Amino acid sequence: MKSISRANCPIRRTTDILSDQWSFLIVREFFLEGRKRRFQDLQTELGLSPNTLSNRLKRLEHSGILERRQYSDHPPRAEYHLTAKGEKLGPVMQALYDWGMQYPDTGQASEND
Amino acid sequence: MKSISRANCPIRRTTDILSDQWSFLIVREFFLEGRKRRFQDLQTELGLSPNTLSNRLKRLEHSGILERRQYSDHPPRAEYHLTAKGEKLGPVMQALYDWGMQYPDTGQASEND
DNA sequence: CGGTATCCCTATTGATACTG
DNA sequence: CAGTATCAATAGGGATACCG
């Protein structure tokens, strides 16, 4: 685990994409709730505003982690799913999960769902 | 890997602490550059402003990931080091690193160091 | 050296209303 | 349903100057 340049460090490349208030949690929904998620699902599950969600989704799509698939026009229905690249985030999510499980007292979130 | 409440999800607890522009990268320095880092080291290595660094450092300290140790007053010298809890972030850092290594094209950082 | 104190700017977010 | 548009609030961050 040794990087050459800080700007091009693999950890930095990863966190540049995912390290904000929502991205990890959005990806989390795919691992926890199912491989296909719809806009409304995610919004309800996470409780963020549609513009913010739209924004993150586009970024994740652009980064090749999610893929959008529209399968109906008239009642507009689209679903997002993890790409192979997105699936490979499994170990990352697992590691975040494991650490969080070891320290249940950490953090300040207290509201239910 | 199944959580009960979203607000109290282990992943969320972890990302609540670490998921911002700098925290992962600060922790990264301890894994990559050495277990003890000083304020100036980190600032130079990462290129962030002192107030921002100070802020993150306090948060990481408060979260029990880093510990501050002042070992001189007159020429003021302090060093930060990972706690046991901080060391346990190893798998997280490794996973972030591994994913980043698999997808070297991802991200947009292009400047050198 | 190891920070704090200011000032300021911009990106992110939320709330809300609206559209195809 | 799946978003986009708009507006306002605020937190994050940079630059800089300063202090013990």
mmCIF file of N, CA and C (backbone and C1' of nucleotides) in Angstrom, chain D:
data_model
loop_
_atom_site.group_PDB
_atom_site.id
_atom_site.type_symbol
_atom_site.label_atom_id
_atom_site.label_comp_id
_atom_site.label_asym_id
_atom_site.label_seq_id
_atom_site.Cartn_x
_atom_site.Cartn_y
_atom_site.Cartn_z
ATOM 1 P P DC D 1 -45.271 6.381 -7.226
ATOM 2 O "O5'" DC D 1 -44.263 6.950 -8.305
ATOM 3 C "C5'" DC D 1 -44.184 6.036 -9.379
ATOM 4 C "C4'" DC D 1 -43.273 6.548 -10.441
ATOM 5 C "C3'" DC D 1 -41.879 6.893 -9.927
ATOM 6 O "O3'" DC D 1 -40.982 6.218 -10.803
ATOM 7 C "C1'" DC D 1 -42.806 8.713 -11.157
ATOM 8 P P DA D 2 -39.435 6.078 -10.431
ATOM 9 O "O5'" DA D 2 -38.832 7.351 -11.168
ATOM 10 C "C5'" DA D 2 -38.835 7.371 -12.585
ATOM 11 C "C4'" DA D 2 -38.266 8.683 -13.056
ATOM 12 C "C3'" DA D 2 -36.973 9.097 -12.339
ATOM 13 O "O3'" DA D 2 -36.062 9.651 -13.274
ATOM 14 C "C1'" DA D 2 -38.564 10.796 -12.153
ATOM 15 P P DG D 3 -34.520 9.684 -12.906
ATOM 16 O "O5'" DG D 3 -34.434 10.793 -11.747
ATOM 17 C "C5'" DG D 3 -33.854 12.026 -12.051
ATOM 18 C "C4'" DG D 3 -34.896 12.975 -12.649
ATOM 19 C "C3'" DG D 3 -34.450 14.424 -12.651
ATOM 20 O "O3'" DG D 3 -33.795 14.710 -13.867
ATOM 21 C "C1'" DG D 3 -36.790 14.153 -12.139
ATOM 22 P P DT D 4 -32.674 15.827 -13.807
ATOM 23 O "O5'" DT D 4 -33.526 17.183 -13.945
ATOM 24 C "C5'" DT D 4 -34.263 17.427 -15.135
ATOM 25 C "C4'" DT D 4 -34.944 18.778 -15.002
ATOM 26 C "C3'" DT D 4 -33.973 19.929 -14.706
ATOM 27 O "O3'" DT D 4 -34.324 21.003 -15.567
ATOM 28 C "C1'" DT D 4 -35.681 19.858 -13.067
ATOM 29 P P DA D 5 -33.481 22.346 -15.493
ATOM 30 O "O5'" DA D 5 -34.357 23.237 -14.497
ATOM 31 C "C5'" DA D 5 -35.753 23.404 -14.696
ATOM 32 C "C4'" DA D 5 -36.237 24.608 -13.884
ATOM 33 C "C3'" DA D 5 -35.170 25.679 -13.647
ATOM 34 O "O3'" DA D 5 -35.792 26.945 -13.724
ATOM 35 C "C1'" DA D 5 -35.905 24.814 -11.555
ATOM 36 P P DT D 6 -34.895 28.271 -13.731
ATOM 37 O "O5'" DT D 6 -35.110 28.790 -12.234
ATOM 38 C "C5'" DT D 6 -36.418 28.665 -11.657
ATOM 39 C "C4'" DT D 6 -36.398 29.010 -10.189
ATOM 40 C "C3'" DT D 6 -35.297 29.991 -9.760
ATOM 41 O "O3'" DT D 6 -35.912 31.051 -9.080
ATOM 42 C "C1'" DT D 6 -35.402 28.171 -8.273
ATOM 43 P P DC D 7 -35.101 32.394 -8.765
ATOM 44 O "O5'" DC D 7 -34.997 32.278 -7.181
ATOM 45 C "C5'" DC D 7 -36.177 32.010 -6.420
ATOM 46 C "C4'" DC D 7 -35.787 31.698 -4.981
ATOM 47 C "C3'" DC D 7 -34.663 32.584 -4.453
ATOM 48 O "O3'" DC D 7 -35.131 33.330 -3.333
ATOM 49 C "C1'" DC D 7 -34.244 30.271 -3.999
ATOM 50 P P DA D 8 -34.176 34.393 -2.662
ATOM 51 O "O5'" DA D 8 -33.871 33.620 -1.306
ATOM 52 C "C5'" DA D 8 -34.894 32.897 -0.645
ATOM 53 C "C4'" DA D 8 -34.276 32.033 0.440
ATOM 54 C "C3'" DA D 8 -33.213 32.755 1.269
ATOM 55 O "O3'" DA D 8 -33.406 32.439 2.638
ATOM 56 C "C1'" DA D 8 -32.286 30.800 0.315
ATOM 57 P P DA D 9 -32.530 33.081 3.742
ATOM 58 O "O5'" DA D 9 -31.694 31.831 4.250
ATOM 59 C "C5'" DA D 9 -32.381 30.727 4.833
ATOM 60 C "C4'" DA D 9 -31.363 29.661 5.213
ATOM 61 C "C3'" DA D 9 -30.246 30.166 6.127
ATOM 62 O "O3'" DA D 9 -30.108 29.263 7.220
ATOM 63 C "C1'" DA D 9 -29.334 29.134 4.196
ATOM 64 P P DT D 10 -29.081 29.654 8.384
ATOM 65 O "O5'" DT D 10 -27.953 28.554 8.207
ATOM 66 C "C5'" DT D 10 -28.225 27.356 7.472
ATOM 67 C "C4'" DT D 10 -26.919 26.697 7.095
ATOM 68 C "C3'" DT D 10 -25.725 27.114 7.967
ATOM 69 O "O3'" DT D 10 -24.970 25.949 8.222
ATOM 70 C "C1'" DT D 10 -25.158 27.372 5.739
ATOM 71 P P DA D 11 -24.485 25.480 9.630
ATOM 72 O "O5'" DA D 11 -23.370 24.422 9.246
ATOM 73 C "C5'" DA D 11 -23.674 23.429 8.281
ATOM 74 C "C4'" DA D 11 -22.533 23.264 7.304
ATOM 75 C "C3'" DA D 11 -21.165 23.191 7.978
ATOM 76 O "O3'" DA D 11 -20.507 22.073 7.444
ATOM 77 C "C1'" DA D 11 -21.120 24.768 6.240
ATOM 78 P P DG D 12 -19.138 21.547 7.972
ATOM 79 O "O5'" DG D 12 -18.198 21.775 6.711
ATOM 80 C "C5'" DG D 12 -18.662 21.305 5.438
ATOM 81 C "C4'" DG D 12 -17.671 21.732 4.389
ATOM 82 C "C3'" DG D 12 -16.227 21.558 4.834
ATOM 83 O "O3'" DG D 12 -15.523 20.981 3.745
ATOM 84 C "C1'" DG D 12 -16.636 23.834 4.273
ATOM 85 P P DG D 13 -14.065 20.477 3.919
ATOM 86 O "O5'" DG D 13 -13.264 21.728 3.380
ATOM 87 C "C5'" DG D 13 -13.452 22.125 2.020
ATOM 88 C "C4'" DG D 13 -12.822 23.485 1.799
ATOM 89 C "C3'" DG D 13 -11.380 23.584 2.293
ATOM 90 O "O3'" DG D 13 -10.538 23.548 1.136
ATOM 91 C "C1'" DG D 13 -12.683 25.541 2.786
ATOM 92 P P DG D 14 -8.983 23.765 1.285
ATOM 93 O "O5'" DG D 14 -8.820 25.321 0.947
ATOM 94 C "C5'" DG D 14 -9.223 25.796 -0.334
ATOM 95 C "C4'" DG D 14 -8.856 27.255 -0.477
ATOM 96 C "C3'" DG D 14 -7.397 27.581 -0.131
ATOM 97 O "O3'" DG D 14 -6.886 28.498 -1.084
ATOM 98 C "C1'" DG D 14 -8.838 28.852 1.252
ATOM 99 P P DA D 15 -5.343 28.854 -1.110
ATOM 100 O "O5'" DA D 15 -5.344 30.298 -0.424
ATOM 101 C "C5'" DA D 15 -6.327 31.264 -0.790
ATOM 102 C "C4'" DA D 15 -6.005 32.596 -0.111
ATOM 103 C "C3'" DA D 15 -4.529 32.778 0.246
ATOM 104 O "O3'" DA D 15 -4.127 34.085 -0.114
ATOM 105 C "C1'" DA D 15 -5.857 32.913 2.212
ATOM 106 P P DT D 16 -2.602 34.530 0.032
ATOM 107 O "O5'" DT D 16 -2.631 35.284 1.438
ATOM 108 C "C5'" DT D 16 -3.744 36.113 1.773
ATOM 109 C "C4'" DT D 16 -3.715 36.446 3.248
ATOM 110 C "C3'" DT D 16 -2.317 36.614 3.820
ATOM 111 O "O3'" DT D 16 -2.149 37.973 4.197
ATOM 112 C "C1'" DT D 16 -3.750 35.444 5.304
ATOM 113 P P DA D 17 -0.718 38.523 4.704
ATOM 114 O "O5'" DA D 17 -1.064 38.898 6.213
ATOM 115 C "C5'" DA D 17 -2.359 39.386 6.555
ATOM 116 C "C4'" DA D 17 -2.564 39.266 8.066
ATOM 117 C "C3'" DA D 17 -1.289 39.541 8.880
ATOM 118 O "O3'" DA D 17 -1.601 40.444 9.929
ATOM 119 C "C1'" DA D 17 -2.230 37.456 9.493
ATOM 120 P P DC D 18 -0.435 41.018 10.862
ATOM 121 O "O5'" DC D 18 -0.629 40.163 12.191
ATOM 122 C "C5'" DC D 18 -1.929 40.088 12.792
ATOM 123 C "C4'" DC D 18 -1.961 38.917 13.757
ATOM 124 C "C3'" DC D 18 -0.860 38.967 14.822
ATOM 125 O "O3'" DC D 18 -1.478 39.144 16.089
ATOM 126 C "C1'" DC D 18 -1.167 36.760 13.930
ATOM 127 P P DC D 19 -0.539 39.602 17.340
ATOM 128 O "O5'" DC D 19 -0.517 38.303 18.232
ATOM 129 C "C5'" DC D 19 -1.745 37.724 18.680
ATOM 130 C "C4'" DC D 19 -1.463 36.380 19.349
ATOM 131 C "C3'" DC D 19 -0.335 36.430 20.380
ATOM 132 O "O3'" DC D 19 -0.733 35.708 21.518
ATOM 133 C "C1'" DC D 19 0.078 34.722 18.802
ATOM 134 P P DG D 20 -0.140 36.173 22.981
ATOM 135 O "O5'" DG D 20 0.472 34.815 23.540
ATOM 136 C "C5'" DG D 20 -0.360 33.672 23.726
ATOM 137 C "C4'" DG D 20 0.536 32.448 23.883
ATOM 138 C "C3'" DG D 20 1.714 32.663 24.839
ATOM 139 O "O3'" DG D 20 1.904 31.484 25.603
ATOM 140 C "C1'" DG D 20 2.511 32.005 22.727
#
